[in-house]
Short mmCIF file of C-alpha atoms in Angstrom, two decimals:
data_model
loop_
_atom_site.label_atom_id
_atom_site.label_comp_id
_atom_site.label_asym_id
_atom_site.label_seq_id
_atom_site.Cartn_x
_atom_site.Cartn_y
_atom_site.Cartn_z
CA MET A 136 0.00 0.00 0.00
CA SER A 137 1.27 3.40 -0.90
CA HIS A 138 -0.91 6.10 0.53
CA LEU A 139 -1.00 8.73 3.25
CA ALA A 140 -4.50 8.94 4.69
CA ALA A 141 -4.44 12.59 5.66
CA VAL A 142 -2.06 14.21 3.22
CA GLY A 143 -3.05 12.78 -0.13
CA PRO A 144 -2.83 9.66 -2.25
CA SER A 145 0.86 9.69 -3.01
CA GLU A 146 4.07 10.81 -1.32
CA ALA A 147 5.33 11.92 -4.72
CA LEU A 148 2.78 14.72 -4.76
CA ALA A 149 4.61 16.35 -1.84
CA ARG A 150 7.97 16.49 -3.60
CA SER A 151 9.05 19.58 -5.48
CA GLY A 152 10.31 17.98 -8.70
CA GLN A 153 12.14 20.26 -11.07
CA ASP A 154 10.82 18.58 -14.20
CA ARG A 155 7.09 19.18 -13.59
CA LEU A 156 5.09 20.88 -16.27
CA ALA A 157 3.89 24.38 -15.58
CA GLY A 158 0.32 23.23 -16.08
CA GLU A 159 0.58 21.04 -12.99
CA GLU A 160 0.93 24.01 -10.63
CA PRO A 161 -2.85 24.65 -10.17
CA VAL A 162 -3.44 20.94 -9.56
CA ARG A 163 -0.62 20.79 -7.01
CA GLY A 164 -2.01 23.85 -5.27
CA ALA A 165 -5.47 22.28 -5.05
CA ILE A 166 -4.04 19.06 -3.61
CA ARG A 167 -2.05 21.02 -1.03
CA SER A 168 -5.19 22.94 -0.02
CA GLU A 169 -7.11 19.70 0.50
CA ARG A 170 -4.29 18.29 2.62
CA ARG A 171 -4.42 21.31 4.88
CA LYS A 172 -8.16 20.99 5.39
CA ALA A 173 -7.99 17.22 5.99
CA LEU A 174 -5.18 17.48 8.54
CA LEU A 175 -7.08 19.80 10.89
CA ARG A 176 -10.49 18.19 10.42
CA GLN A 177 -9.25 14.63 10.91
CA ARG A 178 -7.30 15.47 14.04
CA ARG A 179 -10.32 17.29 15.53
CA GLU A 180 -12.57 14.31 14.75
CA GLU A 181 -10.04 11.88 16.23
CA LEU A 182 -10.41 13.75 19.53
CA GLY A 183 -14.20 13.78 19.25
CA LEU A 184 -14.27 17.57 19.28
CA SER A 185 -16.63 19.95 17.50
CA GLN A 186 -15.50 23.18 15.88
CA GLU A 187 -17.10 24.94 18.86
CA ASP A 188 -14.90 22.92 21.24
CA VAL A 189 -11.67 23.81 19.44
CA ALA A 190 -12.69 27.44 19.09
CA GLY A 191 -13.27 27.55 22.85
CA ARG A 192 -9.81 26.13 23.52
CA LEU A 193 -8.28 28.75 21.24
CA GLY A 194 -10.33 31.62 22.64
CA ILE A 195 -11.63 32.63 19.20
CA SER A 196 -15.05 32.60 17.57
CA VAL A 197 -16.48 29.49 15.95
CA ARG A 198 -16.60 31.36 12.65
CA ALA A 199 -12.91 32.25 12.94
CA TYR A 200 -11.92 28.63 13.64
CA GLY A 201 -14.13 27.44 10.79
CA ASN A 202 -12.09 29.70 8.51
CA TRP A 203 -8.88 28.19 9.91
CA GLU A 204 -10.11 24.68 9.16
CA ARG A 205 -11.20 25.68 5.64
CA GLY A 206 -7.80 27.24 4.98
CA LEU A 207 -9.15 30.81 4.82
CA VAL A 208 -6.20 32.30 6.69
CA LYS A 209 -4.26 35.27 5.34
CA GLU A 210 -1.07 34.30 7.17
CA TRP A 211 -0.06 31.45 9.48
CA ASN A 212 2.43 32.57 12.12
CA ASP A 213 4.19 30.51 14.78
CA ARG A 214 1.88 31.77 17.53
CA LYS A 215 -1.24 30.62 15.68
CA LEU A 216 0.25 27.27 14.71
CA LEU A 217 1.54 26.42 18.17
CA ALA A 218 -1.78 27.41 19.75
CA LEU A 219 -3.57 25.23 17.21
CA ALA A 220 -1.24 22.29 17.92
CA GLN A 221 -1.90 22.63 21.65
CA ALA A 222 -5.68 22.87 21.16
CA LEU A 223 -5.63 19.72 19.02
CA GLU A 224 -3.36 17.89 21.51
CA MET A 225 -0.76 17.14 18.85
CA SER A 226 2.33 15.07 19.51
CA GLU A 227 5.82 16.21 18.53
CA ARG A 228 5.63 14.49 15.15
CA GLN A 229 2.11 15.72 14.47
CA ARG A 230 3.27 19.29 15.20
CA PHE A 231 6.15 18.80 12.80
CA TRP A 232 3.73 17.80 10.07
CA LEU A 233 1.35 20.63 10.97
CA PHE A 234 4.10 23.11 10.13
CA ARG A 235 5.24 21.19 7.06
CA VAL A 236 1.73 20.92 5.58
CA LEU A 237 0.48 24.41 6.44
CA VAL A 238 3.60 26.54 5.95
CA ASP A 239 6.12 24.14 4.39
CA ARG A 240 8.78 24.53 7.09
CA ASP A 241 9.82 23.04 10.43
CA PRO A 242 8.60 24.29 13.82
CA PRO A 243 10.83 26.95 15.43
CA GLN A 244 13.95 25.55 17.12
CA SER A 245 13.01 27.21 20.39
CA TRP A 246 9.91 25.02 20.64
CA ARG A 247 10.20 21.82 22.62
CA PRO A 248 7.35 19.34 23.08
CA SER A 249 6.38 18.26 26.55
CA GLU A 250 5.63 14.70 27.54
CA GLU A 251 3.44 16.21 30.26
CA SER A 252 0.72 16.65 27.63
CA ARG A 253 0.26 12.88 27.55
CA LEU A 254 -0.53 12.66 31.24
CA PRO A 255 -4.03 13.06 32.70
CA ALA A 256 -4.98 16.11 34.75
CA ASP A 257 -5.71 14.13 37.92
CA PRO A 258 -2.54 14.21 40.10
CA VAL A 259 -3.07 10.67 41.44
CA GLN A 260 -3.38 9.29 37.93
CA ARG A 261 -0.36 11.30 36.78
CA ASP A 262 1.81 9.89 39.56
CA TYR A 263 0.57 6.39 38.84
CA LEU A 264 1.37 6.67 35.13
CA ARG A 265 4.83 8.06 35.84
CA ASP A 266 5.59 4.97 37.95
CA TYR A 267 3.92 2.75 35.38
CA ALA A 268 6.15 4.26 32.70
CA ALA A 269 9.19 3.29 34.80
CA LEU A 270 7.84 -0.26 35.03
CA MET A 271 7.32 -0.43 31.27
CA GLU A 272 10.84 0.86 30.67
CA SER A 273 12.28 -2.00 32.71
CA VAL A 274 10.73 -4.54 30.32
CA PRO A 275 12.92 -5.54 27.34
CA TYR A 276 9.88 -6.08 25.09
CA PRO A 277 7.95 -3.45 23.10
CA SER A 278 5.16 -2.23 25.37
CA PHE A 279 2.62 0.60 25.20
CA LEU A 280 -0.54 1.93 26.82
CA VAL A 281 -3.52 2.41 24.50
CA ASP A 282 -7.12 3.59 25.00
CA ARG A 283 -10.31 2.27 23.42
CA ARG A 284 -9.75 4.42 20.31
CA TRP A 285 -6.23 2.99 19.98
CA ASP A 286 -4.70 6.36 20.88
CA VAL A 287 -1.31 5.66 22.48
CA ALA A 288 -0.67 7.19 25.90
CA LEU A 289 2.80 5.82 26.76
CA THR A 290 5.50 3.75 25.07
CA ASN A 291 8.78 2.26 26.25
CA SER A 292 12.18 2.34 24.56
CA ALA A 293 11.79 -1.17 23.12
CA PHE A 294 8.60 -0.04 21.37
CA ASP A 295 10.34 3.04 19.97
CA GLN A 296 13.22 0.86 18.76
CA LEU A 297 10.90 -1.56 16.97
CA PHE A 298 9.32 1.29 15.00
CA GLN A 299 12.39 3.49 14.63
CA THR A 300 12.51 3.19 10.83
CA VAL A 301 8.91 4.33 10.37
CA ARG A 302 8.73 7.59 8.45
CA PRO A 303 6.80 10.64 9.70
CA HIS A 304 3.06 10.70 9.01
CA PRO A 305 0.43 13.26 10.05
CA THR A 306 -2.15 10.89 11.57
CA ALA A 307 -0.89 7.29 11.49
CA LEU A 308 2.26 7.09 13.60
CA PRO A 309 2.60 4.02 15.85
CA ASP A 310 3.04 6.12 18.99
CA ASP A 311 -0.01 8.30 18.20
CA ASN A 312 -2.76 5.88 17.14
CA PHE A 313 -1.81 2.23 16.70
CA LEU A 314 -4.91 1.25 14.70
CA ARG A 315 -4.36 4.04 12.19
CA PHE A 316 -0.72 3.00 11.91
CA VAL A 317 -1.60 -0.61 11.12
CA LEU A 318 -4.26 0.33 8.58
CA PHE A 319 -2.93 3.43 6.89
CA HIS A 320 0.81 3.91 7.28
CA PRO A 321 2.75 2.83 4.17
CA ASP A 322 5.58 1.49 6.36
CA ALA A 323 3.38 -0.76 8.50
CA ALA A 324 3.90 -3.83 6.33
CA ALA A 325 7.68 -3.39 6.61
CA VAL A 326 7.52 -3.88 10.40
CA LEU A 327 4.45 -6.06 10.89
CA GLU A 328 5.09 -9.36 9.16
CA ASP A 329 2.21 -10.96 7.27
CA HIS A 330 0.61 -7.56 7.60
CA GLU A 331 -2.83 -7.96 6.08
CA PRO A 332 -4.14 -11.31 7.39
CA SER A 333 -2.33 -11.30 10.75
CA TRP A 334 -2.58 -7.64 11.74
CA CYS A 335 -5.12 -5.68 9.66
CA VAL A 336 -8.06 -8.09 9.62
CA PRO A 337 -8.01 -8.99 13.36
CA LEU A 338 -7.64 -5.31 14.30
CA LEU A 339 -10.51 -4.43 11.98
CA ALA A 340 -12.60 -7.08 13.74
CA ARG A 341 -11.84 -5.51 17.12
CA PHE A 342 -12.58 -2.08 15.70
CA ALA A 343 -15.95 -3.29 14.38
CA ALA A 344 -16.82 -4.57 17.86
CA ALA A 345 -15.78 -1.26 19.46
CA LEU A 346 -17.84 0.74 16.97
CA ALA A 347 -20.87 -1.52 17.50
CA ALA A 348 -20.58 -1.00 21.27
CA ASP A 349 -20.33 2.81 20.93
CA PRO A 350 -21.61 3.87 17.49
CA GLU A 351 -21.85 7.55 18.50
CA ASP A 352 -18.17 7.91 19.41
CA GLU A 353 -16.80 10.58 17.07
CA GLY A 354 -13.24 9.30 17.23
CA LEU A 355 -14.29 5.82 16.13
CA GLN A 356 -16.57 7.31 13.48
CA SER A 357 -13.60 9.26 12.11
CA ILE A 358 -11.60 6.06 11.73
CA ARG A 359 -14.60 4.39 10.05
CA GLN A 360 -14.78 7.23 7.53
CA ASP A 361 -11.10 6.85 6.70
CA ILE A 362 -11.58 3.10 6.21
CA ALA A 363 -14.47 3.85 3.83
CA HIS A 364 -12.22 6.17 1.83
CA ASP A 365 -9.59 3.45 1.37
CA PRO A 366 -10.93 0.84 -1.11
CA PHE A 367 -8.53 -1.84 0.09
CA MET A 368 -9.36 -1.44 3.79
CA GLU A 369 -13.07 -1.03 3.06
CA ALA A 370 -13.04 -4.41 1.28
CA ALA A 371 -11.21 -5.94 4.22
CA TYR A 372 -13.72 -4.42 6.65
CA ARG A 373 -16.88 -5.34 4.75
CA TYR A 374 -15.91 -8.79 3.44
CA GLY A 375 -12.66 -9.92 5.00
CA VAL A 376 -13.70 -9.48 8.64
CA PRO A 377 -16.97 -11.50 8.44
CA HIS A 378 -15.15 -14.30 6.62
CA TRP A 379 -12.33 -14.28 9.17
CA LEU A 380 -14.75 -14.32 12.12
CA ALA A 381 -16.72 -17.18 10.54
CA ALA A 382 -13.50 -19.15 10.12
CA HIS A 383 -11.99 -18.46 13.55
CA GLY A 384 -14.87 -17.47 15.83
CA PRO A 385 -15.44 -14.21 17.73
CA GLU A 386 -12.92 -15.23 20.41
CA ALA A 387 -10.15 -14.86 17.82
CA ALA A 388 -10.78 -11.10 17.74
CA ARG A 389 -9.14 -10.79 21.16
CA ASP A 390 -5.62 -9.49 20.95
CA ASP A 391 -4.47 -11.05 24.22
CA GLY A 392 -2.52 -14.21 23.46
CA ALA A 393 -2.31 -13.76 19.70
CA VAL A 394 0.88 -15.14 18.12
CA LEU A 395 2.15 -12.87 15.35
CA ALA A 396 5.46 -11.77 13.87
CA VAL A 397 7.39 -8.54 13.49
CA ARG A 398 10.36 -7.59 11.37
CA HIS A 399 12.79 -6.04 13.82
CA PRO A 400 15.15 -3.30 12.53
CA ASP A 401 18.03 -5.05 14.30
CA PRO A 402 19.38 -7.42 11.61
CA ARG A 403 20.36 -9.92 14.31
CA ARG A 404 16.68 -10.43 15.02
CA GLY A 405 15.09 -10.27 11.60
CA VAL A 406 11.56 -11.68 11.45
CA THR A 407 10.71 -12.50 15.02
CA ARG A 408 7.80 -14.42 16.53
CA CYS A 409 5.95 -12.47 19.18
CA ARG A 410 3.03 -13.10 21.49
CA VAL A 411 0.66 -10.23 22.20
CA LEU A 412 -0.17 -9.73 25.87
CA ALA A 413 -2.99 -7.31 26.71
CA GLU A 414 -3.57 -6.52 30.36
CA SER A 415 -5.18 -3.91 32.54
CA GLY A 416 -6.08 -3.24 36.18
CA PRO A 417 -8.47 -1.12 38.24
CA LEU A 418 -6.55 2.15 37.89
CA LEU A 419 -5.82 1.65 34.20
CA ASP A 420 -9.47 0.74 33.68
CA ASP A 421 -10.49 4.00 35.35
CA MET A 422 -8.37 5.84 32.78
CA GLY A 423 -9.69 3.70 29.92
CA LEU A 424 -6.22 2.30 29.21
CA THR A 425 -4.87 -1.14 28.36
CA ARG A 426 -1.24 -2.20 28.32
CA VAL A 427 -0.15 -4.14 25.23
CA THR A 428 3.22 -5.91 25.15
CA PHE A 429 4.86 -7.76 22.26
CA VAL A 430 6.86 -10.59 23.83
CA LEU A 431 9.57 -11.37 21.29
CA SER A 432 10.56 -15.01 21.36
CA ALA A 433 13.83 -14.89 19.46
CA PRO A 434 16.67 -13.96 21.86
CA GLN A 435 19.03 -11.10 21.11
CA GLY A 436 21.64 -12.29 18.64
CA ALA A 437 19.44 -15.00 17.14
CA ALA A 438 18.74 -15.09 13.45
CA GLY A 439 14.99 -14.79 13.95
CA ILE A 440 12.52 -16.94 12.05
CA PRO A 441 11.97 -17.11 8.33
CA PRO A 442 8.92 -15.42 6.77
CA GLY A 443 5.88 -17.68 6.73
CA ALA A 444 7.07 -19.83 9.62
CA LEU A 445 4.09 -18.75 11.73
CA ALA A 446 1.59 -20.45 9.44
CA ALA A 447 1.81 -23.57 11.59
CA VAL A 448 0.73 -21.76 14.76
CA ARG A 449 -2.14 -19.79 13.21
CA PRO A 450 -5.35 -21.84 13.06
CA GLY A 451 -7.10 -22.17 9.71
CA PRO A 452 -6.16 -20.76 6.31
CA GLN A 453 -4.67 -17.34 5.88
CA LEU A 454 -7.27 -14.77 4.86
CA ARG A 455 -6.54 -12.24 2.15
CA ALA A 456 -8.99 -9.38 2.27
CA VAL A 457 -8.89 -8.78 -1.48
CA PRO A 458 -10.32 -10.94 -2.91
CA PRO A 459 -12.05 -11.65 0.41
CA LEU A 460 -13.22 -15.20 -0.20
CA ALA A 461 -10.37 -16.54 -2.34
CA ASP A 462 -8.79 -18.75 0.33
#
């Protein structure tokens, strides 16, 4: 898959090639304008916010923010952009892309993101998550905290190392929203082995269950809209998921205990078998968070396992979403 969900259908459209025809300039300008609109709207919908909500956070009128979202701004300055990034709770990488998409430059060097923005307002919960982060860091396996929308709250160093080769993306980074990463990031298949049948379809099944349980959730609705706009993922959602559930049963949609594979950037590991452990507790439940850990089986220095070796541990035939019923 070669697409960026929020910034257009092809990475090539963002490059400034010297050999483009002059007639392409209006088209390129229109594409850039649509990217700008999509970036702000999608991030707002991910958070489940209305234009009135964001306008209130910014201290401006709803009409003024509506103009911002439609791109009707005479001039974007650093003050406006940083206030907008804060109102939309953007991560460091999302802020980078906000500047790149809206004004085609990096954020000012004096700006530094704060990890404090990831912590809840309640002081007891903040202290708990700080200690929980220390616990996660002591684990040698990739581990992260995720909410019911798959927004990522905390990651450890092993998680960051696993996804260190992933390129920047406005809405689908692994440490921002893991579901969006799996479905929409063009680099996902390079890290997640057997990407479509082992990762996409089971996650889509869990997403379908979450959406059925809370159909009014704006963040989940936003993800559903993006799936609908991607023909490949829409086919997987509409046809692949029912076929997969019929073959494996609804219990298979649970992520806890799943045996998958990742392609680790460390060449000594290569393709590595991993078991997914999902766990929570009373305090994490109160915050709507679940801890997910990828327990890598191959020890450091091992050659890993060859591609396709996990077929023996996955029950039933592999499902390919397109065509959905071919297997």
